[in-house]
Tab-separated table of C-alpha atoms in Angstrom:
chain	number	residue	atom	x	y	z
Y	1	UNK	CA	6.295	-2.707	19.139
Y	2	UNK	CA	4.501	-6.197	19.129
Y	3	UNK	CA	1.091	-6.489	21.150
Y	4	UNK	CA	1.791	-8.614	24.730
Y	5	UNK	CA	-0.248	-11.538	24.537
Y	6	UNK	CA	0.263	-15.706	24.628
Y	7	UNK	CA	-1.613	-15.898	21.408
Y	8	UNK	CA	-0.576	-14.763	18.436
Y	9	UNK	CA	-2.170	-12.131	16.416
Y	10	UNK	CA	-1.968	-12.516	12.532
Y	11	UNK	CA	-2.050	-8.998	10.523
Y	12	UNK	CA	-3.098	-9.827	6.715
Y	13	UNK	CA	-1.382	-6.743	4.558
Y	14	UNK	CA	-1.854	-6.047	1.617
Y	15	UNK	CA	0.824	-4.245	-0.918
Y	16	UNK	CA	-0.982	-2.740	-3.788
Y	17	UNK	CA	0.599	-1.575	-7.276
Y	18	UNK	CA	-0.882	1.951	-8.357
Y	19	UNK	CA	0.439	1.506	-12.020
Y	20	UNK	CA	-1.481	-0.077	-14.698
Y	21	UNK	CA	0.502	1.049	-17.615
Y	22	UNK	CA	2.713	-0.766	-20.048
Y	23	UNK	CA	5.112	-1.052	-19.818
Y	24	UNK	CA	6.006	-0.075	-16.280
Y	25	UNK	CA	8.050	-0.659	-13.109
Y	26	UNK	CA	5.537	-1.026	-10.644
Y	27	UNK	CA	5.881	-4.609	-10.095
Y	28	UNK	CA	9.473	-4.368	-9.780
Y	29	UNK	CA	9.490	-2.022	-6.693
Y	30	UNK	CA	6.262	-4.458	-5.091
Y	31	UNK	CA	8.600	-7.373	-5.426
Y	32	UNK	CA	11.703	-5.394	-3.611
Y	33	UNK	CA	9.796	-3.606	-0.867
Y	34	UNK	CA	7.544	-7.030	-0.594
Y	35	UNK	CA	11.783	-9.020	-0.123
Y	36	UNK	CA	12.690	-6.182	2.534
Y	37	UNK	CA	9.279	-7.313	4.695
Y	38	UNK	CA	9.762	-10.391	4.243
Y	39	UNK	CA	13.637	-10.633	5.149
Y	40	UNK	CA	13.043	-8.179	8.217
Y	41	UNK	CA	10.407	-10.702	9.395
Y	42	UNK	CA	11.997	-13.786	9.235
Y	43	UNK	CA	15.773	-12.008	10.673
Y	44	UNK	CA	16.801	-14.117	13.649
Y	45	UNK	CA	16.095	-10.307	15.973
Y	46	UNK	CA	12.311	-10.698	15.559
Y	47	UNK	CA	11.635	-13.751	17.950
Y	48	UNK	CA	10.383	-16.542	16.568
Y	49	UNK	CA	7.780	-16.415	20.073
Y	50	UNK	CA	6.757	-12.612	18.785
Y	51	UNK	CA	2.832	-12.506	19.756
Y	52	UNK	CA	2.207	-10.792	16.315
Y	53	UNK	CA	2.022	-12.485	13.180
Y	54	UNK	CA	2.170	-11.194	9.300
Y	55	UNK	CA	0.918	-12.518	5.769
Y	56	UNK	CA	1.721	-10.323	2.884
Y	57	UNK	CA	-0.616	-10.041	0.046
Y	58	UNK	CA	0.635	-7.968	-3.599
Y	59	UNK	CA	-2.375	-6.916	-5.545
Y	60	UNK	CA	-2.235	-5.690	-8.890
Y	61	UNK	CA	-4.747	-3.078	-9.803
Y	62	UNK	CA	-4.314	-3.975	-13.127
Y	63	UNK	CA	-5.841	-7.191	-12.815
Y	64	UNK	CA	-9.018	-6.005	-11.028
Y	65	UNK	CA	-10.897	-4.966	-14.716
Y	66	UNK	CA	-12.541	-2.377	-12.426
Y	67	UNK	CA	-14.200	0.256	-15.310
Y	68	UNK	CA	-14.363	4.112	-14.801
Y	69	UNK	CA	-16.866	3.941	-11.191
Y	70	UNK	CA	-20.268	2.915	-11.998
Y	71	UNK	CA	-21.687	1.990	-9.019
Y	72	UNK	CA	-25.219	3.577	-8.485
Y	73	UNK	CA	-24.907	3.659	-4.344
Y	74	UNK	CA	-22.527	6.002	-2.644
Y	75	UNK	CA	-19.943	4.028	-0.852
Y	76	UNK	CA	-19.544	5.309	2.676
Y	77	UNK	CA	-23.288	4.369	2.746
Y	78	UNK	CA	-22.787	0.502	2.033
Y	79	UNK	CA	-21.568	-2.129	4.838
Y	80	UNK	CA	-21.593	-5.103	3.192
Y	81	UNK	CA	-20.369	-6.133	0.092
Y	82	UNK	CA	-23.468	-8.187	-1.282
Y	83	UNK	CA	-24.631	-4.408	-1.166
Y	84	UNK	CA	-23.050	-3.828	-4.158
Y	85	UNK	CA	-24.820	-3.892	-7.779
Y	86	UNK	CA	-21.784	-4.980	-9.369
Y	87	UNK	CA	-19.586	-8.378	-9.055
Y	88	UNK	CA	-16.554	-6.231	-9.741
Y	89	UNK	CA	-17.375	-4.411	-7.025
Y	90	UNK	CA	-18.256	-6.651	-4.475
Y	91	UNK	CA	-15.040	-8.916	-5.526
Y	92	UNK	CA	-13.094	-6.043	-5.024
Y	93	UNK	CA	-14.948	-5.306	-1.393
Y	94	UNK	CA	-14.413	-8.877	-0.169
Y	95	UNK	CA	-10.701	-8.879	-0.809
Y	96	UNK	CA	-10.252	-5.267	0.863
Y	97	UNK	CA	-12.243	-6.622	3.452
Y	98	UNK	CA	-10.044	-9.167	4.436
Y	99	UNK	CA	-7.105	-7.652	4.628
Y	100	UNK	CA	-6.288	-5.025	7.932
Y	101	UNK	CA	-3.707	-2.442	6.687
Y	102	UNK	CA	-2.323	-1.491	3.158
Y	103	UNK	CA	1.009	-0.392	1.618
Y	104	UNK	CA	0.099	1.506	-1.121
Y	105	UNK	CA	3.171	1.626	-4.068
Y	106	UNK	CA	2.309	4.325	-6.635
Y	107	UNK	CA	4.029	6.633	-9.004
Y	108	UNK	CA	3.852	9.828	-9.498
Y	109	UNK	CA	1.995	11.425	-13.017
Y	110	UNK	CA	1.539	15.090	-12.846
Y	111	UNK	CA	2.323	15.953	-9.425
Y	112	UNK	CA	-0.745	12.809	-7.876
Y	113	UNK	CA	-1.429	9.473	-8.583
Y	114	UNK	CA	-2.496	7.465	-11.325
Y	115	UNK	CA	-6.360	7.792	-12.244
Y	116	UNK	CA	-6.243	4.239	-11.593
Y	117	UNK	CA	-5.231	3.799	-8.495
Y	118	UNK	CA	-7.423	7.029	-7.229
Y	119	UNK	CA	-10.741	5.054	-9.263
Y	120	UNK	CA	-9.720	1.531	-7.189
Y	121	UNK	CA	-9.771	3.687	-4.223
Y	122	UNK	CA	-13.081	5.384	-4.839
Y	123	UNK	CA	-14.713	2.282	-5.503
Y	124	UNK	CA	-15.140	1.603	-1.799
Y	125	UNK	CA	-15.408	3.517	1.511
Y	126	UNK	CA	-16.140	0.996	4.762
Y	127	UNK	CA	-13.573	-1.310	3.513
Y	128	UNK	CA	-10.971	1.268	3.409
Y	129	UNK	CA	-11.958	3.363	6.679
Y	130	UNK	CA	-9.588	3.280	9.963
Y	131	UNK	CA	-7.358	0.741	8.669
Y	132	UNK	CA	-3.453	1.620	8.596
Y	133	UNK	CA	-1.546	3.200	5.520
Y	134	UNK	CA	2.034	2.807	4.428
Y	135	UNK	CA	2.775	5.191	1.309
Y	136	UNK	CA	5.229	4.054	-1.059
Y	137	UNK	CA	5.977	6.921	-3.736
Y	138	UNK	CA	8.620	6.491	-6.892
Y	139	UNK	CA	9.532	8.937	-9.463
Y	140	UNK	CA	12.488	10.582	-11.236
Y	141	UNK	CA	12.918	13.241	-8.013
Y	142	UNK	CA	11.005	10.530	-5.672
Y	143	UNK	CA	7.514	11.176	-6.381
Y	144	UNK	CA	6.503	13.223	-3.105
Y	145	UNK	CA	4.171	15.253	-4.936
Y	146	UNK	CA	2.051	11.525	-5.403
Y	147	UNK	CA	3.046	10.994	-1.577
Y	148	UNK	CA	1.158	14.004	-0.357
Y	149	UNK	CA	-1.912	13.555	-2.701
Y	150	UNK	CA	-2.464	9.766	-1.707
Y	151	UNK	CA	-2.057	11.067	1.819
Y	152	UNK	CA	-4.664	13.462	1.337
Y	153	UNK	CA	-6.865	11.011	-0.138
Y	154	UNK	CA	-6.228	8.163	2.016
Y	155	UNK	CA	-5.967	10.473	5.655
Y	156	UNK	CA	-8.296	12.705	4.796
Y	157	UNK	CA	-11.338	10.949	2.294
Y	158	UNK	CA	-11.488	7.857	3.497
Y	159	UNK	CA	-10.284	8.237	7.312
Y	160	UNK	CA	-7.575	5.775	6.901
Y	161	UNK	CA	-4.781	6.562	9.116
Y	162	UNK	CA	-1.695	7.402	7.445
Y	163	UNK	CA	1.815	6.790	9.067
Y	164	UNK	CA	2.884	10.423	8.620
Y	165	UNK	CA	6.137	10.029	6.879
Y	166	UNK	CA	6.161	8.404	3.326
Y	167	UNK	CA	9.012	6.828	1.919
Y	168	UNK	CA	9.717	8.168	-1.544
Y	169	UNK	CA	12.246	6.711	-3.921
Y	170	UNK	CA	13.901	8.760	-6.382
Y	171	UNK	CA	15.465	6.917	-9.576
Y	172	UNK	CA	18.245	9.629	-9.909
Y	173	UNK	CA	19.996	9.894	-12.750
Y	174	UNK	CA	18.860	9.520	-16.711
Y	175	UNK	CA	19.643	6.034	-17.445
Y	176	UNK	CA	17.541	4.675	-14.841
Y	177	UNK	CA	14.524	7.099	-15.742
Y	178	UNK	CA	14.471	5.907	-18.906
Y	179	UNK	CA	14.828	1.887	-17.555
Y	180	UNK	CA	11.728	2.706	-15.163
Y	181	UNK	CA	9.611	4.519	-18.081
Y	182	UNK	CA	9.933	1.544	-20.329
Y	183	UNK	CA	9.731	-1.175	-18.063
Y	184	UNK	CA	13.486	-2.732	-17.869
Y	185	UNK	CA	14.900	-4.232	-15.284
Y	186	UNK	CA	16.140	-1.273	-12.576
Y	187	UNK	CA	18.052	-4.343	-10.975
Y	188	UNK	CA	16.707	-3.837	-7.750
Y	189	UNK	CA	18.041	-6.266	-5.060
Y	190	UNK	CA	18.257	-5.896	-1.243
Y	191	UNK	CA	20.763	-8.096	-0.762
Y	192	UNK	CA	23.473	-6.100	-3.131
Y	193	UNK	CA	24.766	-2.860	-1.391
Y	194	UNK	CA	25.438	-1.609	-4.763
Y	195	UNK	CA	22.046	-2.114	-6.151
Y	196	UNK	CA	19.382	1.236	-6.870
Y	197	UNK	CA	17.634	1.716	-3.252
Y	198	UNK	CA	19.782	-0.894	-1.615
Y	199	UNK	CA	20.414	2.102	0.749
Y	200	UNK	CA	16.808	2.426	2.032
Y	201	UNK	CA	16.443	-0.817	3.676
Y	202	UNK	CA	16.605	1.302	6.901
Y	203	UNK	CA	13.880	3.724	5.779
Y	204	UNK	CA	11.504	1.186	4.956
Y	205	UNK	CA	11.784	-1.115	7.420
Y	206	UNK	CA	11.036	2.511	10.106
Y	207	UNK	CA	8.375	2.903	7.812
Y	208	UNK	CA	6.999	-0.675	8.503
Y	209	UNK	CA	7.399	-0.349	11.872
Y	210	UNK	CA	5.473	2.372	12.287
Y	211	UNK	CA	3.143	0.739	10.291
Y	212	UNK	CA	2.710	-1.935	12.904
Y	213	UNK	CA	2.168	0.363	15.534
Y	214	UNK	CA	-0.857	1.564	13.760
Y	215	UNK	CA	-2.013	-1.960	13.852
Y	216	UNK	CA	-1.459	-2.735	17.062
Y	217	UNK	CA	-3.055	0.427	18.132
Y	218	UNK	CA	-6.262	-0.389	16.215
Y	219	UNK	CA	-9.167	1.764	15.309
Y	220	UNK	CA	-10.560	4.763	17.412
Y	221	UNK	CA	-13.279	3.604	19.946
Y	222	UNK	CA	-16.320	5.054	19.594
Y	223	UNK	CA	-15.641	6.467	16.266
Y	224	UNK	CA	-18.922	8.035	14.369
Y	225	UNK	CA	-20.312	6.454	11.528
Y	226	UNK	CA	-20.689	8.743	8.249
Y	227	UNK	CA	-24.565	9.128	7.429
């Protein structure tokens, strides 16, 4: 799964929350996918010696104060983030820039994602394209509707590849619908095989691996540039 080589290789990820309302669970479900990474990588079966290497980075969409799109240039036409017209823009550019793959977190309103999310997206195109994709979709039934349309977005708009499988977490019954839609704690822990989701450890850590098996595989060679 890890790339054969003496030096290490350090993957910069970056875990994004698609909500901006308030209040709002988003954060919550970051922070407990963000402890199942970072408890898988640091678990004495992942070699201390492995030649791949992992930072991970939450970002808050909230926090960007990125308005409705207003830049005057079409994206997929602009390589360099000085390009730009706006410092929101190229702020935004430079940190998607540095990062090399992205697990997107989002809810689901209406069958897709939040406008939010979709307008952080759209901001950008070079910065996006060929890098790897892990979707993370919540809802009352799990949110697969959002799944699908980020994957349609992400695979198909902005040639990011996708791994094919999201992982969508349902929040079952009543009582913790109404927790998530007003922000309370869902009391979301890992570590507690009582806790909501405790039970998909499994399912995201597959997901993450085949995450890093996008990585490793890297971009397409010889892969045209959109004019």
């Amino acid at each position: 799964m890890y790339p054969s080589s003496n030096v290490p290789k350090t993957f910069n990820i970056g875990l994004i929350t698609g909500s901006q309302r308030i209040p709002r669970t988003g954060p919550q479900i970051t922070t407990f996918i963000h402890t199942i990474l970072i408890t898988h990588l640091s678990a004495p079966s992942i070699p201390a010696s492995q030649p791949a290497k992992f930072t991970l980075t939450t970002i808050d969409i909230s926090t960007l104060s990125l308005p409705l799109f207003n830049e005057p240039g079409i994206p997929s036409q602009i390589h360099s983030p000085e390009a730009y017209a706006h410092e929101h823009t190229r702020a935004w550019s430079r940190q998607i820039s540095s990062l090399d793959g992205f697990i997107f977190i989002t809810p689901q309103y209406n069958w897709g994602i939040p406008a939010g999310l979709k307008n952080a997206i759209d901001y950008l195109f070079n910065e996006w394209r060929f890098k790897p994709a892990l979707i993370v979709a919540y809802g009352g039934h799990g949110g697969d509707k959002a799944a699908q349309n980020l994957k349609t977005v992400l695979g198909g708009g902005i040639d990011m590849r996708v791994v094919e499988n999201p992982i969508c977490l349902a929040f079952g019954g009543r009582d913790i619908t109404v927790k998530a839609a007003t922000g309370k704690d869902l009391g979301l822990n890992p570590a507690d095989e009582g806790a909501l989701w405790s039970d998909k450890r499994g399912l995201i850590i597959a997901g993450w691996e085949d995450f890093v098996g996008l990585l490793i595989e890297g971009p397409p060679t010889g892969a045209p540039t959109r004019k």
